[in-house]
Coordinates of N, CA and C in Angstrom, one line a residue:
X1 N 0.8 -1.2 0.0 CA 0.0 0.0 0.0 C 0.8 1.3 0.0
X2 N 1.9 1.2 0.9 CA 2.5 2.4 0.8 C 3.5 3.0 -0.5
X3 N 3.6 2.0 -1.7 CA 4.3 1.9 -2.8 C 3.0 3.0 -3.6
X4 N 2.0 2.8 -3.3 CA 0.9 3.3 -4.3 C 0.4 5.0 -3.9
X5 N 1.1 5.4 -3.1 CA 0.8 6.5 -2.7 C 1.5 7.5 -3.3
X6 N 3.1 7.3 -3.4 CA 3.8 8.3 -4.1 C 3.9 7.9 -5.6
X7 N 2.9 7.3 -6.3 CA 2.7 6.8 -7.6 C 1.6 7.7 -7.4
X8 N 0.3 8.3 -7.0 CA -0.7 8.9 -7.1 C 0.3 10.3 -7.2
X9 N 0.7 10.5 -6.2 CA 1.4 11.9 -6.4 C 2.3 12.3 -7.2
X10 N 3.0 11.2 -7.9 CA 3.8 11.5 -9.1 C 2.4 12.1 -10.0
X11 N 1.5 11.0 -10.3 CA 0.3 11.4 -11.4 C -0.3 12.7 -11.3
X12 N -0.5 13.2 -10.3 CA -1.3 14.2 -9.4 C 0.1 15.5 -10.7
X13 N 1.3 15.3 -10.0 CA 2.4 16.1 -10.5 C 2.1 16.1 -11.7
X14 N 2.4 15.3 -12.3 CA 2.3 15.3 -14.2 C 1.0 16.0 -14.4
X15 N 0.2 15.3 -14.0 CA -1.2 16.3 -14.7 C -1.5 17.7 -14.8
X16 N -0.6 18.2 -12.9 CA -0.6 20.1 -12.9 C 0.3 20.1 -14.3
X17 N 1.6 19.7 -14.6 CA 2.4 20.1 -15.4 C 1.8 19.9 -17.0
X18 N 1.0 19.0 -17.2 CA 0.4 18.7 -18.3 C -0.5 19.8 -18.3
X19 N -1.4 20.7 -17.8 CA -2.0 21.4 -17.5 C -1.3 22.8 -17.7
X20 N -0.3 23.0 -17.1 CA 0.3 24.4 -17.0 C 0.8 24.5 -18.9
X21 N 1.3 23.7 -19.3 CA 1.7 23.2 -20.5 C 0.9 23.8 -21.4
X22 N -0.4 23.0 -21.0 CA -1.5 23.5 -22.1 C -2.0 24.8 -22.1
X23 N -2.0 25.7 -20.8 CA -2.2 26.9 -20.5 C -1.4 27.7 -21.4
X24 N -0.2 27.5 -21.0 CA 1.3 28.4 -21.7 C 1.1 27.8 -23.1
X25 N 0.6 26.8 -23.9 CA 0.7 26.4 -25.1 C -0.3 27.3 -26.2
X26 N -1.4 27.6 -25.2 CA -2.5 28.1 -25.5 C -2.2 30.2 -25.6
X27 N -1.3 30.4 -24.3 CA -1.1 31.8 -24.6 C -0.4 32.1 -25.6
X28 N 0.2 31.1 -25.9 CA 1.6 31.1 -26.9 C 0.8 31.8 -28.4
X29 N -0.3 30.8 -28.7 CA -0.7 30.4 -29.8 C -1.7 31.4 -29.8
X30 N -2.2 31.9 -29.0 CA -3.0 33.5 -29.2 C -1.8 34.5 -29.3
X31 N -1.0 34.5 -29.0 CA 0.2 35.4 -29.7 C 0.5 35.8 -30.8
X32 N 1.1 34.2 -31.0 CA 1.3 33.8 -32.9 C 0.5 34.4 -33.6
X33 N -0.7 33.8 -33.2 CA -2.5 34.3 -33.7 C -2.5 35.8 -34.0
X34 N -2.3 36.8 -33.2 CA -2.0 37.9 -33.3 C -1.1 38.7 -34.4
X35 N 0.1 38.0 -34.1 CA 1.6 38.4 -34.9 C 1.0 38.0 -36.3
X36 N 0.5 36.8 -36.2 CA -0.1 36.2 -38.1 C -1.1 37.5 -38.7
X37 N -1.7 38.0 -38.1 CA -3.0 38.8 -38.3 C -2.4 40.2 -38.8
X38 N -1.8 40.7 -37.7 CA -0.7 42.0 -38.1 C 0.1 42.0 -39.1
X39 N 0.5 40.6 -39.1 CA 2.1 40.7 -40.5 C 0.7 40.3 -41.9
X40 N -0.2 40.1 -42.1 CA -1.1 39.7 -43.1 C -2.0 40.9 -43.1
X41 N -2.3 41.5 -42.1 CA -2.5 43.1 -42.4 C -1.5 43.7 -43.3
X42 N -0.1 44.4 -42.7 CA 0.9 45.1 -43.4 C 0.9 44.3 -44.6
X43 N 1.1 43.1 -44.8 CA 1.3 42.8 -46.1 C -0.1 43.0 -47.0
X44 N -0.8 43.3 -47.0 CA -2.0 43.5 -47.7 C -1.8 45.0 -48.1
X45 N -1.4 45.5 -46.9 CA -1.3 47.2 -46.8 C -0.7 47.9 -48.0
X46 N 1.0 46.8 -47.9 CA 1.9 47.0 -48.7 C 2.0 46.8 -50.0
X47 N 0.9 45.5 -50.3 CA 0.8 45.1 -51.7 C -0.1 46.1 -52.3
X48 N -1.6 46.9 -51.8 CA -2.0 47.4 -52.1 C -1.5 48.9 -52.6
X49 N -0.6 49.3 -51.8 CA -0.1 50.4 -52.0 C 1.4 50.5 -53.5
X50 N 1.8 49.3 -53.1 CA 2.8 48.7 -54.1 C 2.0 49.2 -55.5
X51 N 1.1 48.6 -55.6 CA 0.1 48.5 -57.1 C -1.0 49.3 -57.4
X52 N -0.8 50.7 -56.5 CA -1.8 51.3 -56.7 C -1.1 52.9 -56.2
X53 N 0.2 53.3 -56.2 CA 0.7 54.9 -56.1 C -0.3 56.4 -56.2
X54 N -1.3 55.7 -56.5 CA -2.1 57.2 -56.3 C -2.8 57.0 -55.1
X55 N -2.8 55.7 -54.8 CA -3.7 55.7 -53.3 C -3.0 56.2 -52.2
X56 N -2.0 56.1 -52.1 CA -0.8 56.9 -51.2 C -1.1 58.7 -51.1
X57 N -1.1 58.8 -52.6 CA -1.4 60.2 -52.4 C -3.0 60.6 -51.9
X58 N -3.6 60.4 -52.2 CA -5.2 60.2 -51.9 C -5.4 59.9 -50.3
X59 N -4.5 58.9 -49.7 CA -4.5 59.1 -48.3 C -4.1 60.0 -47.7
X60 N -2.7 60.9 -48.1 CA -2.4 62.3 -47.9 C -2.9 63.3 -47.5
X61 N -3.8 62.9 -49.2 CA -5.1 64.4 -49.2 C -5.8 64.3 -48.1
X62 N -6.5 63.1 -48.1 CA -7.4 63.0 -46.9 C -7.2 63.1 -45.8
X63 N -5.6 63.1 -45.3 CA -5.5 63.2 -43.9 C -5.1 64.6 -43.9
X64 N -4.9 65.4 -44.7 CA -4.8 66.9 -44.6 C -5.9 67.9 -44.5
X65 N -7.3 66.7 -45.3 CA -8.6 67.4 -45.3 C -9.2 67.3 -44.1
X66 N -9.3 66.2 -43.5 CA -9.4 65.7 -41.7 C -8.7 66.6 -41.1
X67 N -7.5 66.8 -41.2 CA -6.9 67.7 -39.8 C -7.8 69.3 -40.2
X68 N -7.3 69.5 -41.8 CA -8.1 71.0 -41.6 C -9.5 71.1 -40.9
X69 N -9.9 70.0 -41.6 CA -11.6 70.2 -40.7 C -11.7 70.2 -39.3
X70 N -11.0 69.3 -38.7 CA -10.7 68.9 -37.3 C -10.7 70.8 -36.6
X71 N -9.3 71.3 -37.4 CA -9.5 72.4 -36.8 C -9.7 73.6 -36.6
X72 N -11.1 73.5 -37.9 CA -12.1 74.7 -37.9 C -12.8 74.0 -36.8
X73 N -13.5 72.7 -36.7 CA -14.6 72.8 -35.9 C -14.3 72.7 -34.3
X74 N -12.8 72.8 -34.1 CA -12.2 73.2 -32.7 C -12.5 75.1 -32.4
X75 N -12.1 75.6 -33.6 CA -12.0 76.9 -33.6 C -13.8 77.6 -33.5
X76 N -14.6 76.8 -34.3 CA -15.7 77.1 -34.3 C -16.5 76.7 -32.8
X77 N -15.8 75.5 -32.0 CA -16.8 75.0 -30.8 C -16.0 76.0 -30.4
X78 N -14.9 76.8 -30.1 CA -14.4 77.0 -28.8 C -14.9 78.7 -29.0
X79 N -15.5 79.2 -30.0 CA -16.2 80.5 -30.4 C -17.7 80.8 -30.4
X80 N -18.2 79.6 -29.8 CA -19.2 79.4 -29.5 C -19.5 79.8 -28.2
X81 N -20.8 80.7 -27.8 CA -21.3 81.5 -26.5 C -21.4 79.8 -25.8
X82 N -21.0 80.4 -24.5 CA -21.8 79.0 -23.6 C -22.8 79.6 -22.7
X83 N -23.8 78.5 -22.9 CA -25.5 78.9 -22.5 C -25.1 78.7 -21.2

């Protein structure tokens, strides 16, 4: 009987460790998961832009026409009476 007791607690061991394993295997692979999504983002980014040079500029414009608007309607809320 007493042979079978530190055989349960070896098992008992292995299982936490089989467990912690799968935990850390699992954050791992939501990582990857992540890093795969990002680098397949930029690469889409890049190809698009590769084969398409006026969209670059076109994003430009647009982010110049955003900021200008941005800050008239700062200029216009902050010249506004408060009730």
């Amino acid at each position: 009987m007493a042979e079978s007791e530190p055989q349960e607690g070896n098992c008992d061991d292995m299982v936490k460790i089989i467990e912690d394993l799968n935990r850390d295997l699992e954050k791992l692979l939501d990582e990857v998961e992540k890093l795969t999504v990002q680098t397949i983002s930029m690469t889409y980014d890049m190809v698009v832009l590769c084969t398409n040079p006026d969209l670059t500029n076109s994003i430009s414009h647009l982010t110049e026409v955003f900021q200008s608007c941005k800050e008239e309607i700062e200029k216009k809320w902050q010249d506004m009476p408060t009730e």
